[in-house]
Amino acid sequence: MPYVDGSVMAVPTANKQKFIDFANQVDPLFLEHGALSVRECWGDDVPAGKQTDFQHAVQAKDDETIVFSWVEWPDKATRDAGMKKVMDDPRMQPDKVSMPFDGARMIFGGFSPVLELGSNSRSKAS
């Protein structure tokens, strides 16, 4: 069963192209180190909630857009080894790559799918 790393961040709306450039620089490293796919999604329909929402989760400011990203790995063991390689990769060092957003407000985590449906899935529950 695949394993998924997900993240949500607030990116200054004016930095959209800088974010795309950053993703084009960094995301291939995940693929190089074992990931199956990477998705970067620029928010365009992210409503405010009554109790909580994406904006509050990352303390987004009025001039920021929510970005939802995920990396799919073949399994958790590949993710654990691959993520270590990505973080240790010299191309990820601060002098080589600069995040166009406040990384301290990014939320992220690893997830084991419990259900997959659709044309690209194996349509099964765990």
Short mmCIF file of C-alpha atoms in Angstrom, two decimals:
data_model
loop_
_atom_site.label_atom_id
_atom_site.label_comp_id
_atom_site.label_asym_id
_atom_site.label_seq_id
_atom_site.Cartn_x
_atom_site.Cartn_y
_atom_site.Cartn_z
CA MET A 1 0.00 0.00 0.00
CA PRO A 2 1.38 3.44 -0.86
CA TYR A 3 2.38 5.98 1.76
CA VAL A 4 1.61 9.70 1.49
CA ASP A 5 3.32 12.77 2.93
CA GLY A 6 1.01 15.78 2.99
CA SER A 7 1.61 19.42 3.74
CA VAL A 8 -0.26 22.70 3.90
CA MET A 9 1.43 26.08 3.79
CA ALA A 10 0.62 29.76 3.36
CA VAL A 11 2.52 31.29 0.45
CA PRO A 12 2.52 35.02 -0.25
CA THR A 13 0.24 35.36 -3.26
CA ALA A 14 2.84 37.61 -4.92
CA ASN A 15 5.31 34.68 -4.68
CA LYS A 16 3.29 32.25 -6.80
CA GLN A 17 5.91 32.03 -9.55
CA LYS A 18 8.71 31.85 -6.96
CA PHE A 19 6.85 28.94 -5.35
CA ILE A 20 6.48 27.18 -8.72
CA ASP A 21 10.20 27.71 -9.37
CA PHE A 22 11.01 26.36 -5.88
CA ALA A 23 8.80 23.29 -6.46
CA ASN A 24 10.43 22.66 -9.84
CA GLN A 25 13.81 22.72 -8.10
CA VAL A 26 12.92 20.61 -5.05
CA ASP A 27 10.20 18.17 -6.14
CA PRO A 28 12.36 16.20 -8.59
CA LEU A 29 14.53 15.21 -5.60
CA PHE A 30 11.59 13.30 -4.12
CA LEU A 31 11.15 11.40 -7.39
CA GLU A 32 14.89 10.80 -7.62
CA HIS A 33 14.85 9.30 -4.12
CA GLY A 34 11.91 6.93 -4.62
CA ALA A 35 8.63 8.88 -4.66
CA LEU A 36 5.99 7.88 -7.20
CA SER A 37 4.48 11.34 -7.65
CA VAL A 38 4.40 14.85 -6.24
CA ARG A 39 1.48 17.31 -6.37
CA GLU A 40 1.58 21.04 -5.60
CA CYS A 41 -1.88 22.60 -5.49
CA TRP A 42 -2.45 26.38 -5.39
CA GLY A 43 -5.63 27.17 -3.45
CA ASP A 44 -8.48 28.70 -5.39
CA ASP A 45 -11.50 27.53 -3.36
CA VAL A 46 -10.41 27.37 0.28
CA PRO A 47 -13.31 28.67 2.37
CA ALA A 48 -13.07 30.02 5.89
CA GLY A 49 -14.53 27.69 8.48
CA LYS A 50 -16.69 28.40 11.50
CA GLN A 51 -14.32 26.73 13.98
CA THR A 52 -11.16 25.91 12.05
CA ASP A 53 -9.85 25.93 8.50
CA PHE A 54 -6.67 25.79 6.44
CA GLN A 55 -6.00 29.51 6.96
CA HIS A 56 -6.04 29.19 10.75
CA ALA A 57 -3.99 25.99 10.69
CA VAL A 58 -1.07 27.81 9.05
CA GLN A 59 -1.81 31.31 10.37
CA ALA A 60 -2.31 32.61 6.83
CA LYS A 61 -2.31 36.36 6.30
CA ASP A 62 -4.66 38.23 3.97
CA ASP A 63 -2.00 38.44 1.26
CA GLU A 64 -1.23 34.69 1.30
CA THR A 65 -2.66 31.73 -0.59
CA ILE A 66 -3.05 28.23 0.82
CA VAL A 67 -0.97 25.55 -0.91
CA PHE A 68 -1.77 21.87 -0.41
CA SER A 69 0.95 19.41 -1.41
CA TRP A 70 1.52 15.71 -1.25
CA VAL A 71 4.15 13.16 -2.14
CA GLU A 72 3.14 9.57 -2.86
CA TRP A 73 5.63 6.82 -2.06
CA PRO A 74 5.35 3.10 -2.86
CA ASP A 75 5.43 2.25 0.88
CA LYS A 76 6.53 3.66 4.24
CA ALA A 77 9.97 2.00 4.17
CA THR A 78 10.75 3.67 0.83
CA ARG A 79 9.43 6.96 2.22
CA ASP A 80 11.56 6.76 5.35
CA ALA A 81 14.73 6.04 3.36
CA GLY A 82 13.85 8.47 0.57
CA MET A 83 12.91 11.34 2.88
CA LYS A 84 16.23 11.00 4.72
CA LYS A 85 18.06 11.12 1.37
CA VAL A 86 16.07 14.19 0.31
CA MET A 87 16.80 16.03 3.56
CA ASP A 88 20.50 15.08 3.38
CA ASP A 89 20.80 15.97 -0.31
CA PRO A 90 23.25 18.88 -0.79
CA ARG A 91 20.77 20.46 -3.22
CA MET A 92 18.37 20.96 -0.28
CA GLN A 93 20.79 23.07 1.77
CA PRO A 94 19.74 26.67 2.49
CA ASP A 95 22.52 28.07 0.29
CA LYS A 96 21.13 26.10 -2.66
CA VAL A 97 17.38 26.54 -2.21
CA SER A 98 15.28 29.24 -0.58
CA MET A 99 11.67 28.66 0.47
CA PRO A 100 9.39 31.46 -0.80
CA PHE A 101 7.16 31.07 2.30
CA ASP A 102 7.45 30.83 6.07
CA GLY A 103 8.39 27.19 6.70
CA ALA A 104 7.71 27.58 10.43
CA ARG A 105 3.97 27.84 9.65
CA MET A 106 3.88 24.81 7.35
CA ILE A 107 2.05 21.76 8.68
CA PHE A 108 2.94 18.29 7.43
CA GLY A 109 2.67 14.63 8.23
CA GLY A 110 2.85 11.09 6.90
CA PHE A 111 -0.28 9.07 6.21
CA SER A 112 -1.15 5.43 5.52
CA PRO A 113 -4.09 5.24 3.12
CA VAL A 114 -7.05 3.24 4.40
CA LEU A 115 -9.14 3.47 1.21
CA GLU A 116 -8.30 4.06 -2.43
CA LEU A 117 -10.92 4.55 -5.14
CA GLY A 118 -10.66 5.77 -8.71
CA SER A 119 -9.00 5.00 -11.99
CA ASN A 120 -5.44 5.27 -10.62
CA SER A 121 -6.06 3.29 -7.45
CA ARG A 122 -6.26 -0.34 -6.56
CA SER A 123 -9.80 0.33 -5.19
CA LYS A 124 -9.45 -1.37 -1.85
CA ALA A 125 -9.77 -0.62 1.83
CA SER A 126 -7.26 -1.50 4.51
#
